Amino acid sequence: MIESPHPPAAPATSPASREVTNRVRVLSVLVEDGPNTLSKISGLIRRKGFHVRSISVGPSREAGRSRMTLTVDAGHAEADQVRKQLERVVEVIEVEDVTSDDVHSRELVVAKVKSFQVAGLVERGAKVLDTGADGTTVEFAGEGKDVGDFVNELMRHGVVDVARSGPVVMRRTA
Amino acid sequence: MILEALEREGVEYIFGYPGGANLPIYQHLHEHPKLKHILVRHEQGAAHMADGYARACGKPAVVFATSGPGALNLVTGLCTAYMDSVPMIAITGQVASTQVGRDAFQESDVIGATSSVTKHSYLVTSIDDLPRVIHEAFHIATTGRPGPVLIDICKDVQQADAERVTPDRLEIPGYQLNGHVDLNRAGEAAQAIAGAERPVILAGHGVLLSRAEKELKEFAEKAGAPVGTTLLGIGAFPVNHPLSLHMTGFMGTGWNLKAVQNADVLMMVGMRVDDRVTARLADFAPKVKTFIHIDIDGSEMGKNVRPHIELVADARNALEAMTPQIGTLDAGRGQWLAQIDAWREEHPLKYTRSNDSHSNGRLQPQDVLIDMYRRARNEAIVVADVGQNQIWAALWWNYDQPGLFINSGGAGTMGFALPAAIGAKFARPDKAVWCVAGEGGFVMTAQELSVAVEHQLDVKIVLLNNFSLGMVRQFQDDFYGGVRSHSDLTHMPDFVKLSEAYGMPAIRVDKLEEVGPAMDTAEKTKGPFLIDFRIDPEANVYPIVPLGKSLNDFWEAPN
Ligand SMILES: Cc1ncc(C[n+]2csc(CCOP(=O)(O)OP(=O)(O)O)c2C)c(N)n1
């Protein structure tokens, strides 16, 4: 007997070469800038049982088009379904799955801390935006792991509030 | 402006219903005699009619509905078309653009409500966009993997005057039709089949949509590979061909399921490989070493079954590319085909005729269908509803032509058959059209009888009346502890009187010997006709794979 090439467990189901196994995908998506675009994309993600870990949207180089960076968990679906399903949306012009590619990934963090002693944060590269009676506001931008470390560091300064942009990505120059 | 654009797109039929938010369109309809508007009795009926029309002739029809309840009544019909990849253009009226978002009278978020059941949709708030949108909508609905497209047009836009611009250029950057075609591995796929010991081909609706029946037959004959079809693929391969496996899936024929479960190479063409085809996924085709999947929609690759070789292309192009590359067959096919023949003998389709000695004497659905199909031959269009009637109609005929069997496969929408049969008759007035339905589904859209009568459409309705929601009753008996919960249909209308109330002749049949004469009368009568066949309420669909089980575990009809 030959083993079934598609056992019930969702990931890693076959020998096919283009198969994608990492369930969390980072996608750079170029979309038409229209009133229906965001709701169609988010509706699709919900229907397919995917889960959005982060999303950021902004204007792209071309007028009328926006660039989205999405971090999506494929849920019970095969991981490459995330890209394929997004490509079916007519408002979506281009999807690049950059999960394991050589990219610059940056996320912006803006945080308010109770402490006025923020040297530890500045040492990590944070910038002080303002200081007032109730604490200090700082900003930090960095790669995934650095952001995680920075957010942990914030805890030690009596963090009041944090806002994170979600990562944006750009391919490295060749 | 809208109507002119529809004329330009070559539209023949509009199935619609007027209301406050689309009256500006209706005001000018009479100025466009080339557009034939059919007034339906419920918007769902309009969508199913357009669906039946497109399935019967391949061209899209247009649906009109007003805002709010009118548009929302289309949802089931859009879903039915979307699931089965049927082209359609739905044009809904929306409140004036200045009223959007104010909870105006009959305002609803139609784009939001329909985006999961349309291939694409547009909200038009400016007249300048309208010509482009209509042109794009037809292109998107009919190309690639077809599907319904909805255009929601604000009332003020319907009333606006604009210069008549003909959009000649199509520029839809996010819709790259041929951007994903991948036939690189066609040779490898052909050789995998050629080199197989136990090859099987399964063909779906995609083969019919791309009109690849001839190419499929050529490929199968050259490769010596047997071919089964999905429920929606019926007609893609002649059932009486020596290589035919008839229908696959959890109500497929025994010899088909045996072949699939023992195949070493399985090629799936123009199909989604959904749960109705695979039954328990983990046990689907367990001996297969090489899965080959051909579909025009790349997202189908690996959605349910991960293929070893994927060809993203139109079925016809793919088969054309593959056939010359088959070369010589490595393994003889004699043993495999003999094995399939043995399974065919061992697991035939069977039922007890109501005049057999051990019959309970009740009229059997097959008694009716066999008579009907003898008349329909491979010429008439048969439109089935959903439930037991659908599976009986699918299994009990040797279809050998494409496009003759129409049913709602993906959505399984009860109430589909009557309006879809009406649409099919509008599309193909040259063809006899039979509508097969259970009484449960029939009453869901029975109001469309008015349309059949008004236009004196030759649609013959074969009601398989088993006094119950038969498929539900069968599932409850077999898989839900035998508890018949709300599956008996009591207090149903007298169907003969109901038909007569609509101005349509009808008769009732209880016995086998009455079947032939009743069918004669139906055929002889001009215009629509209904026969209320009161069949055995305990008749079941076989074979059937118990819910949650594998294709190996199919049950057969008792002797
Ligand atoms: C709109 C809709 N509601 C419910 C169902 C679930 N369903 C599937 S088959 C069936 C029974 C159909 O009964 P009937 O129309 O009498 O046909 P039969 O099975 O008896 O041939 C039901 C309720 C469905 N498919 N569609």
CSV table of N, CA, C and O in Angstrom, one decimal, chain B residues 352-423:
chain,number,residue,atom,x,y,z
B,352,THR,N,-36.2,-2.0,-7.6
B,352,THR,CA,-37.3,-2.9,-7.8
B,352,THR,C,-38.5,-2.2,-8.5
B,352,THR,O,-39.1,-1.3,-8.0
B,353,ARG,N,-38.7,-2.7,-9.8
B,353,ARG,CA,-39.8,-2.1,-10.5
B,353,ARG,C,-41.1,-2.4,-9.8
B,353,ARG,O,-41.3,-3.4,-9.2
B,354,SER,N,-42.1,-1.4,-10.0
B,354,SER,CA,-43.3,-1.5,-9.1
B,354,SER,C,-44.2,-2.7,-9.6
B,354,SER,O,-45.1,-3.0,-8.9
B,355,ASN,N,-43.9,-3.3,-10.8
B,355,ASN,CA,-44.7,-4.5,-11.1
B,355,ASN,C,-43.9,-5.8,-10.9
B,355,ASN,O,-44.4,-6.9,-11.3
B,356,ASP,N,-42.8,-5.7,-10.2
B,356,ASP,CA,-42.0,-6.9,-9.8
B,356,ASP,C,-42.8,-7.6,-8.7
B,356,ASP,O,-43.5,-7.0,-7.9
B,357,SER,N,-42.5,-9.0,-8.6
B,357,SER,CA,-43.3,-9.8,-7.7
B,357,SER,C,-43.0,-9.3,-6.2
B,357,SER,O,-43.9,-9.3,-5.4
B,358,HIS,N,-41.8,-8.9,-5.9
B,358,HIS,CA,-41.5,-8.6,-4.5
B,358,HIS,C,-41.5,-7.1,-4.3
B,358,HIS,O,-41.0,-6.5,-3.3
B,359,SER,N,-42.2,-6.3,-5.2
B,359,SER,CA,-42.3,-4.9,-5.0
B,359,SER,C,-43.5,-4.6,-4.0
B,359,SER,O,-44.4,-5.4,-3.8
B,360,ASN,N,-43.4,-3.4,-3.4
B,360,ASN,CA,-44.5,-3.0,-2.5
B,360,ASN,C,-45.7,-2.5,-3.3
B,360,ASN,O,-46.6,-2.0,-2.8
B,361,GLY,N,-45.5,-2.5,-4.7
B,361,GLY,CA,-46.7,-2.0,-5.5
B,361,GLY,C,-46.7,-0.5,-5.7
B,361,GLY,O,-47.4,0.0,-6.6
B,362,ARG,N,-45.9,0.2,-5.0
B,362,ARG,CA,-45.9,1.7,-5.1
B,362,ARG,C,-45.0,2.1,-6.4
B,362,ARG,O,-44.0,1.4,-6.7
B,363,LEU,N,-45.4,3.1,-7.0
B,363,LEU,CA,-44.7,3.7,-8.2
B,363,LEU,C,-43.3,4.1,-7.7
B,363,LEU,O,-43.1,4.7,-6.7
B,364,GLN,N,-42.3,3.6,-8.5
B,364,GLN,CA,-40.9,4.0,-8.2
B,364,GLN,C,-40.4,5.2,-9.0
B,364,GLN,O,-40.9,5.3,-10.2
B,365,PRO,N,-39.6,6.0,-8.5
B,365,PRO,CA,-39.1,7.2,-9.3
B,365,PRO,C,-38.4,6.7,-10.6
B,365,PRO,O,-38.6,7.4,-11.6
B,366,GLN,N,-37.7,5.6,-10.5
B,366,GLN,CA,-37.1,5.1,-11.7
B,366,GLN,C,-38.1,4.7,-12.8
B,366,GLN,O,-37.8,4.9,-14.0
B,367,ASP,N,-39.2,4.2,-12.4
B,367,ASP,CA,-40.3,3.8,-13.4
B,367,ASP,C,-40.6,5.1,-14.2
B,367,ASP,O,-40.8,5.0,-15.4
B,368,VAL,N,-40.7,6.2,-13.5
B,368,VAL,CA,-41.1,7.4,-14.2
B,368,VAL,C,-39.9,8.0,-15.0
B,368,VAL,O,-40.1,8.3,-16.2
B,369,LEU,N,-38.7,8.0,-14.4
B,369,LEU,CA,-37.6,8.6,-15.1
B,369,LEU,C,-37.2,7.8,-16.4
B,369,LEU,O,-36.9,8.4,-17.4
B,370,ILE,N,-37.3,6.5,-16.3
B,370,ILE,CA,-36.9,5.7,-17.4
B,370,ILE,C,-37.8,6.0,-18.6
B,370,ILE,O,-37.4,6.1,-19.7
B,371,ASP,N,-39.1,6.1,-18.3
B,371,ASP,CA,-40.1,6.5,-19.4
B,371,ASP,C,-39.8,7.9,-19.9
B,371,ASP,O,-39.8,8.1,-21.1
B,372,MET,N,-39.5,8.8,-19.0
B,372,MET,CA,-39.3,10.2,-19.4
B,372,MET,C,-38.0,10.2,-20.3
B,372,MET,O,-38.0,10.8,-21.4
B,373,TYR,N,-37.0,9.5,-19.9
B,373,TYR,CA,-35.7,9.6,-20.6
B,373,TYR,C,-35.8,8.9,-22.0
B,373,TYR,O,-35.1,9.3,-22.9
B,374,ARG,N,-36.7,7.9,-22.1
B,374,ARG,CA,-36.9,7.2,-23.3
B,374,ARG,C,-37.4,8.2,-24.3
B,374,ARG,O,-37.1,8.2,-25.5
B,375,ARG,N,-38.3,9.1,-23.9
B,375,ARG,CA,-38.8,10.2,-24.7
B,375,ARG,C,-37.8,11.3,-25.0
B,375,ARG,O,-37.7,11.8,-26.1
B,376,ALA,N,-37.1,11.6,-23.9
B,376,ALA,CA,-36.2,12.7,-24.0
B,376,ALA,C,-35.0,12.4,-24.9
B,376,ALA,O,-34.4,13.2,-25.6
B,377,ARG,N,-34.7,11.1,-25.0
B,377,ARG,CA,-33.5,10.6,-25.7
B,377,ARG,C,-32.3,11.4,-25.3
B,377,ARG,O,-32.3,12.0,-24.2
B,378,ASN,N,-31.3,11.5,-26.1
B,378,ASN,CA,-30.3,12.4,-25.8
B,378,ASN,C,-30.4,13.7,-26.6
B,378,ASN,O,-29.5,14.2,-27.2
B,379,GLU,N,-31.6,14.3,-26.4
B,379,GLU,CA,-31.9,15.5,-27.2
B,379,GLU,C,-32.6,16.6,-26.3
B,379,GLU,O,-32.2,17.7,-26.4
B,380,ALA,N,-33.5,16.1,-25.4
B,380,ALA,CA,-34.1,17.1,-24.6
B,380,ALA,C,-33.2,17.6,-23.4
B,380,ALA,O,-32.3,16.9,-23.1
B,381,ILE,N,-33.5,18.8,-22.9
B,381,ILE,CA,-32.8,19.3,-21.7
B,381,ILE,C,-33.6,18.9,-20.5
B,381,ILE,O,-34.8,19.0,-20.5
B,382,VAL,N,-32.9,18.3,-19.5
B,382,VAL,CA,-33.6,17.9,-18.3
B,382,VAL,C,-33.0,18.8,-17.2
B,382,VAL,O,-31.8,18.8,-17.0
B,383,VAL,N,-33.9,19.5,-16.5
B,383,VAL,CA,-33.5,20.3,-15.4
B,383,VAL,C,-34.0,19.7,-14.1
B,383,VAL,O,-35.2,19.5,-14.0
B,384,ALA,N,-33.1,19.3,-13.2
B,384,ALA,CA,-33.5,18.7,-12.0
B,384,ALA,C,-33.4,19.7,-10.8
B,384,ALA,O,-32.6,20.6,-10.8
B,385,ASP,N,-34.2,19.4,-9.8
B,385,ASP,CA,-34.2,20.2,-8.6
B,385,ASP,C,-33.1,19.6,-7.7
B,385,ASP,O,-32.2,19.0,-8.2
B,386,VAL,N,-33.3,19.7,-6.4
B,386,VAL,CA,-32.3,19.2,-5.4
B,386,VAL,C,-33.0,18.2,-4.5
B,386,VAL,O,-34.1,18.3,-4.1
B,387,GLY,N,-32.2,17.2,-4.2
B,387,GLY,CA,-32.7,16.1,-3.3
B,387,GLY,C,-32.6,14.8,-4.0
B,387,GLY,O,-31.8,14.6,-4.9
B,388,GLN,N,-33.5,13.9,-3.6
B,388,GLN,CA,-33.4,12.6,-4.2
B,388,GLN,C,-33.7,12.6,-5.7
B,388,GLN,O,-33.1,12.0,-6.5
B,389,ASN,N,-34.7,13.5,-6.1
B,389,ASN,CA,-35.1,13.6,-7.5
B,389,ASN,C,-33.9,13.9,-8.4
B,389,ASN,O,-33.7,13.4,-9.5
B,390,GLN,N,-33.0,14.7,-7.8
B,390,GLN,CA,-31.8,15.2,-8.5
B,390,GLN,C,-30.8,14.0,-8.8
B,390,GLN,O,-30.3,13.8,-9.9
B,391,ILE,N,-30.6,13.2,-7.8
B,391,ILE,CA,-29.7,12.1,-7.9
B,391,ILE,C,-30.3,11.0,-8.8
B,391,ILE,O,-29.6,10.4,-9.7
B,392,TRP,N,-31.6,10.7,-8.6
B,392,TRP,CA,-32.2,9.8,-9.5
B,392,TRP,C,-32.1,10.2,-11.0
B,392,TRP,O,-31.7,9.4,-11.9
B,393,ALA,N,-32.4,11.5,-11.2
B,393,ALA,CA,-32.3,12.0,-12.6
B,393,ALA,C,-30.9,11.9,-13.1
B,393,ALA,O,-30.7,11.7,-14.3
B,394,ALA,N,-29.9,12.1,-12.3
B,394,ALA,CA,-28.5,12.1,-12.7
B,394,ALA,C,-28.1,10.7,-13.1
B,394,ALA,O,-27.4,10.5,-14.0
B,395,LEU,N,-28.5,9.7,-12.3
B,395,LEU,CA,-28.0,8.4,-12.4
B,395,LEU,C,-28.7,7.5,-13.4
B,395,LEU,O,-28.1,6.7,-14.1
B,396,TRP,N,-30.0,7.8,-13.6
B,396,TRP,CA,-30.8,6.8,-14.4
B,396,TRP,C,-30.9,7.2,-15.9
B,396,TRP,O,-31.9,7.0,-16.5
B,397,TRP,N,-29.8,7.7,-16.4
B,397,TRP,CA,-29.8,8.0,-17.8
B,397,TRP,C,-28.4,7.9,-18.4
B,397,TRP,O,-27.5,8.4,-17.7
B,398,ASN,N,-28.3,7.4,-19.6
B,398,ASN,CA,-27.0,7.3,-20.2
B,398,ASN,C,-26.7,8.6,-21.1
B,398,ASN,O,-26.8,8.5,-22.3
B,399,TYR,N,-26.4,9.6,-20.4
B,399,TYR,CA,-26.2,10.9,-21.1
B,399,TYR,C,-25.0,10.7,-22.1
B,399,TYR,O,-24.0,10.2,-21.7
B,400,ASP,N,-25.2,11.1,-23.3
B,400,ASP,CA,-24.0,11.1,-24.2
B,400,ASP,C,-23.8,12.4,-24.9
B,400,ASP,O,-23.0,12.4,-25.8
B,401,GLN,N,-24.5,13.4,-24.5
B,401,GLN,CA,-24.3,14.7,-25.1
B,401,GLN,C,-24.0,15.7,-24.0
B,401,GLN,O,-24.6,15.6,-22.9
B,402,PRO,N,-23.2,16.8,-24.2
B,402,PRO,CA,-23.1,17.8,-23.2
B,402,PRO,C,-24.3,18.7,-23.1
B,402,PRO,O,-25.0,18.8,-24.1
B,403,GLY,N,-24.4,19.3,-22.0
B,403,GLY,CA,-25.4,20.4,-21.8
B,403,GLY,C,-26.9,20.0,-21.7
B,403,GLY,O,-27.8,20.8,-21.8
B,404,LEU,N,-27.1,18.7,-21.5
B,404,LEU,CA,-28.5,18.3,-21.5
B,404,LEU,C,-29.0,18.1,-20.0
B,404,LEU,O,-30.2,18.0,-19.8
B,405,PHE,N,-28.1,18.1,-19.1
B,405,PHE,CA,-28.5,17.9,-17.7
B,405,PHE,C,-28.1,19.1,-16.9
B,405,PHE,O,-26.9,19.5,-16.8
B,406,ILE,N,-29.1,19.8,-16.3
B,406,ILE,CA,-28.9,21.0,-15.6
B,406,ILE,C,-29.4,20.9,-14.2
B,406,ILE,O,-30.5,20.4,-14.0
B,407,ASN,N,-28.5,21.2,-13.2
B,407,ASN,CA,-29.0,21.1,-11.8
B,407,ASN,C,-28.0,22.0,-11.0
B,407,ASN,O,-27.0,22.4,-11.4
B,408,SER,N,-28.5,22.3,-9.8
B,408,SER,CA,-27.7,23.1,-8.8
B,408,SER,C,-26.8,22.1,-8.0
B,408,SER,O,-27.3,21.5,-7.1
B,409,GLY,N,-25.5,22.0,-8.4
B,409,GLY,CA,-24.7,21.1,-7.7
B,409,GLY,C,-24.0,21.6,-6.5
B,409,GLY,O,-24.1,21.1,-5.4
B,410,GLY,N,-23.3,22.8,-6.7
B,410,GLY,CA,-22.5,23.3,-5.6
B,410,GLY,C,-23.3,23.8,-4.4
B,410,GLY,O,-23.0,23.6,-3.3
B,411,ALA,N,-24.4,24.6,-4.8
B,411,ALA,CA,-25.2,25.2,-3.7
B,411,ALA,C,-26.3,24.2,-3.3
B,411,ALA,O,-26.8,24.3,-2.2
B,412,GLY,N,-26.8,23.4,-4.2
B,412,GLY,CA,-27.9,22.5,-3.8
B,412,GLY,C,-29.1,23.3,-3.5
B,412,GLY,O,-29.7,23.2,-2.4
B,413,THR,N,-29.5,24.2,-4.4
B,413,THR,CA,-30.6,25.1,-4.1
B,413,THR,C,-32.0,24.5,-4.4
B,413,THR,O,-32.3,24.4,-5.6
B,414,MET,N,-32.8,24.2,-3.4
B,414,MET,CA,-34.1,23.7,-3.7
B,414,MET,C,-34.9,24.9,-4.3
B,414,MET,O,-34.7,26.0,-3.9
B,415,GLY,N,-35.8,24.5,-5.3
B,415,GLY,CA,-36.5,25.6,-6.0
B,415,GLY,C,-35.8,26.1,-7.2
B,415,GLY,O,-36.4,26.9,-7.9
B,416,PHE,N,-34.7,25.5,-7.5
B,416,PHE,CA,-34.0,25.9,-8.7
B,416,PHE,C,-34.6,25.4,-10.0
B,416,PHE,O,-34.7,26.2,-11.0
B,417,ALA,N,-35.2,24.2,-10.0
B,417,ALA,CA,-35.5,23.6,-11.3
B,417,ALA,C,-36.6,24.3,-12.1
B,417,ALA,O,-36.3,24.5,-13.3
B,418,LEU,N,-37.7,24.7,-11.5
B,418,LEU,CA,-38.7,25.3,-12.3
B,418,LEU,C,-38.2,26.6,-13.0
B,418,LEU,O,-38.3,26.7,-14.2
B,419,PRO,N,-37.8,27.6,-12.3
B,419,PRO,CA,-37.3,28.8,-13.0
B,419,PRO,C,-36.1,28.5,-13.9
B,419,PRO,O,-36.0,29.1,-15.0
B,420,ALA,N,-35.2,27.6,-13.5
B,420,ALA,CA,-34.1,27.3,-14.4
B,420,ALA,C,-34.6,26.6,-15.7
B,420,ALA,O,-34.0,26.9,-16.8
B,421,ALA,N,-35.6,25.8,-15.6
B,421,ALA,CA,-36.1,25.1,-16.8
B,421,ALA,C,-36.8,26.2,-17.7
B,421,ALA,O,-36.7,26.1,-18.9
B,422,ILE,N,-37.4,27.2,-17.1
B,422,ILE,CA,-38.1,28.2,-17.8
B,422,ILE,C,-37.0,29.0,-18.6
B,422,ILE,O,-37.1,29.3,-19.8
B,423,GLY,N,-35.9,29.3,-17.9
B,423,GLY,CA,-34.7,30.0,-18.5
B,423,GLY,C,-34.2,29.2,-19.6
B,423,GLY,O,-33.8,29.7,-20.7
